[in-house]
Amino acid sequence: QVQLVESGGGVVQPGRSLRLYCATSGFTLSDYGMHWVRQAPGKGPEWVAVVSFDGTKIYYGDSVKGRFTISRDTSKNTLYLQMDSLRPEDTAVYYCAKGGFGLWPTNLWFESWGQGAVVTVSS
Amino acid sequence: DIQMTQSPSTLSAFVGDRVTITCRASQSISNWLAWYQQKPGRAPKLLIYQASRLQSGVPSRFSGSGSGTEFTLTISNLQPDDFAAYYCQQFKSFPLTFGGGTKVEIK
């Protein structure tokens, strides 16, 4: 079955960097778009970034554009989120999520989710 | 950006009730809409995609309808396990956006 396991979260000072990892199993990473979605304490989910099934298309949410970088390594079945210039408002649980089946970009829902990685940005 | 507005923000209901949650988009999104359920401390769970298609394994008491700018999630015969927060999400265009959520509470 599909498994998504995030790691790399922690406490970091404003302006510093952090890299999140999402280990995937149970499906072929190169067959699906993969997303990062975050949720600040007490708030609803916020979409962060996506990499397409073939790795050729990448999109970001406005609040992280220019600071965060999504990538993947299909040989390691791993999705990454490099987070630079972190701000207190980036504090959240970060989920990796597997996209839906079907043709890109008609399949941009979040079919499976990991358990989340907690990121706290504070001095 | 496409804004998604859910109502109500909180809903109190009895076990066995039929409840309806509404989601409105700021512009037409055809049927590019999904619904999620989230319980405290857990990741969201996909219920419905493409406005009305039930995700595998989701009980049939959940149903979705609508197109264009107005959508509904209906839970018939509300069960104790259904008390949770519910979110809609549009995937018509980037950035992908969620509604503000509806919390379904026990009455």
PDB file of N, CA, C and O in Angstrom, chain A residues 35 37 39 43-45 47 50 59 62 95 101 104-106 108-111 113-114, chain B residues 1 32 34 36 38 42-46 49-50 55 87 89 91 94-96 98 100:
ATOM      1  N   HIS A  35       3.154  16.519  -4.064  1.00  0.00           N
ATOM      2  CA  HIS A  35       2.923  17.837  -3.491  1.00  0.00           C
ATOM      3  C   HIS A  35       3.481  17.937  -2.077  1.00  0.00           C
ATOM      4  O   HIS A  35       3.618  16.940  -1.372  1.00  0.00           O
ATOM      5  N   VAL A  37       2.096  20.137   1.245  1.00  0.00           N
ATOM      6  CA  VAL A  37       0.988  20.927   1.781  1.00  0.00           C
ATOM      7  C   VAL A  37       1.319  21.194   3.247  1.00  0.00           C
ATOM      8  O   VAL A  37       1.792  20.298   3.947  1.00  0.00           O
ATOM      9  N   GLN A  39       0.211  23.100   7.154  1.00  0.00           N
ATOM     10  CA  GLN A  39      -0.922  23.523   7.979  1.00  0.00           C
ATOM     11  C   GLN A  39      -0.388  24.186   9.237  1.00  0.00           C
ATOM     12  O   GLN A  39       0.226  23.532  10.089  1.00  0.00           O
ATOM     13  N   LYS A  43      -5.048  26.379  11.824  1.00  0.00           N
ATOM     14  CA  LYS A  43      -5.473  26.870  10.509  1.00  0.00           C
ATOM     15  C   LYS A  43      -5.796  25.716   9.573  1.00  0.00           C
ATOM     16  O   LYS A  43      -5.532  24.558   9.877  1.00  0.00           O
ATOM     17  N   GLY A  44      -6.332  26.041   8.411  1.00  0.00           N
ATOM     18  CA  GLY A  44      -6.599  25.041   7.393  1.00  0.00           C
ATOM     19  C   GLY A  44      -5.356  24.737   6.583  1.00  0.00           C
ATOM     20  O   GLY A  44      -4.335  25.414   6.698  1.00  0.00           O
ATOM     21  N   PRO A  45      -5.426  23.725   5.729  1.00  0.00           N
ATOM     22  CA  PRO A  45      -4.267  23.381   4.897  1.00  0.00           C
ATOM     23  C   PRO A  45      -3.960  24.482   3.882  1.00  0.00           C
ATOM     24  O   PRO A  45      -4.861  25.205   3.434  1.00  0.00           O
ATOM     25  N   TRP A  47      -1.613  24.748   0.293  1.00  0.00           N
ATOM     26  CA  TRP A  47      -0.764  24.081  -0.685  1.00  0.00           C
ATOM     27  C   TRP A  47       0.544  24.853  -0.839  1.00  0.00           C
ATOM     28  O   TRP A  47       0.550  26.083  -0.914  1.00  0.00           O
ATOM     29  N   VAL A  50       4.303  21.646  -6.015  1.00  0.00           N
ATOM     30  CA  VAL A  50       4.075  20.389  -6.726  1.00  0.00           C
ATOM     31  C   VAL A  50       5.180  20.166  -7.745  1.00  0.00           C
ATOM     32  O   VAL A  50       5.710  21.117  -8.326  1.00  0.00           O
ATOM     33  N   TYR A  59       5.503  23.955  -9.658  1.00  0.00           N
ATOM     34  CA  TYR A  59       4.758  25.163  -9.301  1.00  0.00           C
ATOM     35  C   TYR A  59       4.831  25.359  -7.790  1.00  0.00           C
ATOM     36  O   TYR A  59       4.926  24.398  -7.026  1.00  0.00           O
ATOM     37  N   ASP A  62       2.295  31.239  -3.641  1.00  0.00           N
ATOM     38  CA  ASP A  62       2.849  32.595  -3.635  1.00  0.00           C
ATOM     39  C   ASP A  62       3.696  32.873  -2.402  1.00  0.00           C
ATOM     40  O   ASP A  62       4.697  33.592  -2.480  1.00  0.00           O
ATOM     41  N   TYR A  95       3.125  18.359   5.182  1.00  0.00           N
ATOM     42  CA  TYR A  95       2.742  17.039   4.682  1.00  0.00           C
ATOM     43  C   TYR A  95       3.224  16.869   3.248  1.00  0.00           C
ATOM     44  O   TYR A  95       3.100  17.796   2.435  1.00  0.00           O
ATOM     45  N   PHE A 101      -4.744  10.127  -9.807  1.00  0.00           N
ATOM     46  CA  PHE A 101      -4.448   9.411 -11.040  1.00  0.00           C
ATOM     47  C   PHE A 101      -4.953  10.230 -12.229  1.00  0.00           C
ATOM     48  O   PHE A 101      -5.671  11.213 -12.087  1.00  0.00           O
ATOM     49  N   TRP A 104      -2.241  14.804 -16.208  1.00  0.00           N
ATOM     50  CA  TRP A 104      -1.817  16.120 -15.711  1.00  0.00           C
ATOM     51  C   TRP A 104      -2.350  17.168 -16.676  1.00  0.00           C
ATOM     52  O   TRP A 104      -2.248  17.004 -17.881  1.00  0.00           O
ATOM     53  N   PRO A 105      -2.898  18.292 -16.209  1.00  0.00           N
ATOM     54  CA  PRO A 105      -3.068  18.741 -14.822  1.00  0.00           C
ATOM     55  C   PRO A 105      -4.510  18.592 -14.318  1.00  0.00           C
ATOM     56  O   PRO A 105      -4.985  19.434 -13.550  1.00  0.00           O
ATOM     57  N   THR A 106      -5.201  17.530 -14.752  1.00  0.00           N
ATOM     58  CA  THR A 106      -6.582  17.331 -14.296  1.00  0.00           C
ATOM     59  C   THR A 106      -6.651  16.495 -13.024  1.00  0.00           C
ATOM     60  O   THR A 106      -7.737  16.128 -12.587  1.00  0.00           O
ATOM     61  N   LEU A 108      -5.028  17.097  -9.883  1.00  0.00           N
ATOM     62  CA  LEU A 108      -4.288  17.812  -8.843  1.00  0.00           C
ATOM     63  C   LEU A 108      -4.993  17.806  -7.497  1.00  0.00           C
ATOM     64  O   LEU A 108      -5.041  18.831  -6.801  1.00  0.00           O
ATOM     65  N   TRP A 109      -5.578  16.659  -7.141  1.00  0.00           N
ATOM     66  CA  TRP A 109      -6.067  16.495  -5.779  1.00  0.00           C
ATOM     67  C   TRP A 109      -5.036  15.681  -5.011  1.00  0.00           C
ATOM     68  O   TRP A 109      -4.066  15.172  -5.577  1.00  0.00           O
ATOM     69  N   PHE A 110      -5.236  15.538  -3.690  1.00  0.00           N
ATOM     70  CA  PHE A 110      -4.246  14.900  -2.831  1.00  0.00           C
ATOM     71  C   PHE A 110      -4.797  13.564  -2.363  1.00  0.00           C
ATOM     72  O   PHE A 110      -5.614  13.505  -1.446  1.00  0.00           O
ATOM     73  N   GLU A 111      -4.359  12.519  -3.015  1.00  0.00           N
ATOM     74  CA  GLU A 111      -4.957  11.197  -2.815  1.00  0.00           C
ATOM     75  C   GLU A 111      -4.476  10.528  -1.533  1.00  0.00           C
ATOM     76  O   GLU A 111      -5.258   9.868  -0.848  1.00  0.00           O
ATOM     77  N   TRP A 113      -1.674  11.011   1.986  1.00  0.00           N
ATOM     78  CA  TRP A 113      -0.901  11.971   2.760  1.00  0.00           C
ATOM     79  C   TRP A 113       0.035  11.242   3.715  1.00  0.00           C
ATOM     80  O   TRP A 113      -0.289  10.167   4.226  1.00  0.00           O
ATOM     81  N   GLY A 114       1.169  11.870   3.999  1.00  0.00           N
ATOM     82  CA  GLY A 114       2.029  11.371   5.054  1.00  0.00           C
ATOM     83  C   GLY A 114       1.509  11.807   6.421  1.00  0.00           C
ATOM     84  O   GLY A 114       0.464  12.448   6.519  1.00  0.00           O
TER      85      GLY A 114
ATOM     86  N   ASP B   1      -5.830  34.494  -7.990  1.00  0.00           N
ATOM     87  CA  ASP B   1      -6.036  33.245  -7.275  1.00  0.00           C
ATOM     88  C   ASP B   1      -7.536  32.979  -7.105  1.00  0.00           C
ATOM     89  O   ASP B   1      -8.320  33.910  -6.960  1.00  0.00           O
ATOM     90  N   TRP B  32     -13.573  20.690 -10.950  1.00  0.00           N
ATOM     91  CA  TRP B  32     -12.239  20.436 -10.408  1.00  0.00           C
ATOM     92  C   TRP B  32     -12.204  20.754  -8.927  1.00  0.00           C
ATOM     93  O   TRP B  32     -11.579  21.723  -8.477  1.00  0.00           O
ATOM     94  N   ALA B  34     -12.213  18.884  -4.810  1.00  0.00           N
ATOM     95  CA  ALA B  34     -12.077  17.727  -3.928  1.00  0.00           C
ATOM     96  C   ALA B  34     -12.527  18.106  -2.520  1.00  0.00           C
ATOM     97  O   ALA B  34     -12.526  19.281  -2.158  1.00  0.00           O
ATOM     98  N   TYR B  36     -12.067  16.864   1.701  1.00  0.00           N
ATOM     99  CA  TYR B  36     -11.240  16.134   2.648  1.00  0.00           C
ATOM    100  C   TYR B  36     -11.876  16.178   4.033  1.00  0.00           C
ATOM    101  O   TYR B  36     -12.542  17.149   4.398  1.00  0.00           O
ATOM    102  N   GLN B  38     -10.685  15.846   8.132  1.00  0.00           N
ATOM    103  CA  GLN B  38      -9.509  15.867   8.987  1.00  0.00           C
ATOM    104  C   GLN B  38      -9.917  15.776  10.446  1.00  0.00           C
ATOM    105  O   GLN B  38     -10.752  16.557  10.907  1.00  0.00           O
ATOM    106  N   ARG B  42      -4.329  14.553  12.932  1.00  0.00           N
ATOM    107  CA  ARG B  42      -4.167  13.629  11.821  1.00  0.00           C
ATOM    108  C   ARG B  42      -4.069  14.402  10.507  1.00  0.00           C
ATOM    109  O   ARG B  42      -4.482  15.561  10.401  1.00  0.00           O
ATOM    110  N   ALA B  43      -3.515  13.728   9.491  1.00  0.00           N
ATOM    111  CA  ALA B  43      -3.496  14.324   8.160  1.00  0.00           C
ATOM    112  C   ALA B  43      -4.893  14.308   7.562  1.00  0.00           C
ATOM    113  O   ALA B  43      -5.724  13.449   7.913  1.00  0.00           O
ATOM    114  N   PRO B  44      -5.180  15.239   6.666  1.00  0.00           N
ATOM    115  CA  PRO B  44      -6.451  15.168   5.939  1.00  0.00           C
ATOM    116  C   PRO B  44      -6.572  13.864   5.171  1.00  0.00           C
ATOM    117  O   PRO B  44      -5.577  13.253   4.801  1.00  0.00           O
ATOM    118  N   LYS B  45      -7.827  13.480   4.928  1.00  0.00           N
ATOM    119  CA  LYS B  45      -8.123  12.249   4.188  1.00  0.00           C
ATOM    120  C   LYS B  45      -9.047  12.590   3.030  1.00  0.00           C
ATOM    121  O   LYS B  45     -10.061  13.274   3.216  1.00  0.00           O
ATOM    122  N   LEU B  46      -8.684  12.130   1.834  1.00  0.00           N
ATOM    123  CA  LEU B  46      -9.508  12.404   0.655  1.00  0.00           C
ATOM    124  C   LEU B  46     -10.830  11.650   0.727  1.00  0.00           C
ATOM    125  O   LEU B  46     -10.860  10.439   0.953  1.00  0.00           O
ATOM    126  N   TYR B  49     -13.355  13.398  -5.115  1.00  0.00           N
ATOM    127  CA  TYR B  49     -12.575  14.139  -6.112  1.00  0.00           C
ATOM    128  C   TYR B  49     -13.445  14.366  -7.345  1.00  0.00           C
ATOM    129  O   TYR B  49     -14.465  13.702  -7.533  1.00  0.00           O
ATOM    130  N   GLN B  50     -13.062  15.316  -8.157  1.00  0.00           N
ATOM    131  CA  GLN B  50     -13.848  15.701  -9.334  1.00  0.00           C
ATOM    132  C   GLN B  50     -15.312  15.952  -8.951  1.00  0.00           C
ATOM    133  O   GLN B  50     -16.228  15.528  -9.658  1.00  0.00           O
ATOM    134  N   GLN B  55     -13.926   8.542  -3.302  1.00  0.00           N
ATOM    135  CA  GLN B  55     -12.637   7.863  -3.202  1.00  0.00           C
ATOM    136  C   GLN B  55     -12.855   6.432  -2.696  1.00  0.00           C
ATOM    137  O   GLN B  55     -13.724   6.176  -1.846  1.00  0.00           O
ATOM    138  N   TYR B  87     -12.791  20.066   4.502  1.00  0.00           N
ATOM    139  CA  TYR B  87     -12.232  21.124   3.645  1.00  0.00           C
ATOM    140  C   TYR B  87     -12.507  20.809   2.181  1.00  0.00           C
ATOM    141  O   TYR B  87     -12.377  19.650   1.755  1.00  0.00           O
ATOM    142  N   GLN B  89     -11.242  21.835  -1.814  1.00  0.00           N
ATOM    143  CA  GLN B  89     -10.004  22.260  -2.489  1.00  0.00           C
ATOM    144  C   GLN B  89     -10.258  22.309  -3.985  1.00  0.00           C
ATOM    145  O   GLN B  89     -10.784  21.355  -4.560  1.00  0.00           O
ATOM    146  N   PHE B  91      -8.793  22.488  -7.880  1.00  0.00           N
ATOM    147  CA  PHE B  91      -7.584  22.182  -8.651  1.00  0.00           C
ATOM    148  C   PHE B  91      -7.779  22.573 -10.119  1.00  0.00           C
ATOM    149  O   PHE B  91      -7.229  21.945 -11.032  1.00  0.00           O
ATOM    150  N   PHE B  94      -3.448  26.930 -10.637  1.00  0.00           N
ATOM    151  CA  PHE B  94      -2.488  27.246  -9.589  1.00  0.00           C
ATOM    152  C   PHE B  94      -2.620  28.713  -9.182  1.00  0.00           C
ATOM    153  O   PHE B  94      -2.863  29.565 -10.042  1.00  0.00           O
ATOM    154  N   PRO B  95      -2.425  29.040  -7.901  1.00  0.00           N
ATOM    155  CA  PRO B  95      -2.141  28.116  -6.812  1.00  0.00           C
ATOM    156  C   PRO B  95      -3.380  27.314  -6.398  1.00  0.00           C
ATOM    157  O   PRO B  95      -4.489  27.845  -6.401  1.00  0.00           O
ATOM    158  N   LEU B  96      -3.172  26.061  -6.069  1.00  0.00           N
ATOM    159  CA  LEU B  96      -4.257  25.249  -5.546  1.00  0.00           C
ATOM    160  C   LEU B  96      -4.691  25.847  -4.206  1.00  0.00           C
ATOM    161  O   LEU B  96      -3.848  26.241  -3.396  1.00  0.00           O
ATOM    162  N   PHE B  98      -7.611  25.945  -0.756  1.00  0.00           N
ATOM    163  CA  PHE B  98      -8.574  25.263   0.092  1.00  0.00           C
ATOM    164  C   PHE B  98      -9.616  26.248   0.608  1.00  0.00           C
ATOM    165  O   PHE B  98      -9.341  27.452   0.734  1.00  0.00           O
ATOM    166  N   GLY B 100     -11.978  27.461   3.909  1.00  0.00           N
ATOM    167  CA  GLY B 100     -11.600  27.731   5.285  1.00  0.00           C
ATOM    168  C   GLY B 100     -11.967  26.626   6.265  1.00  0.00           C
ATOM    169  O   GLY B 100     -11.519  26.650   7.415  1.00  0.00           O
TER     170      GLY B 100
END
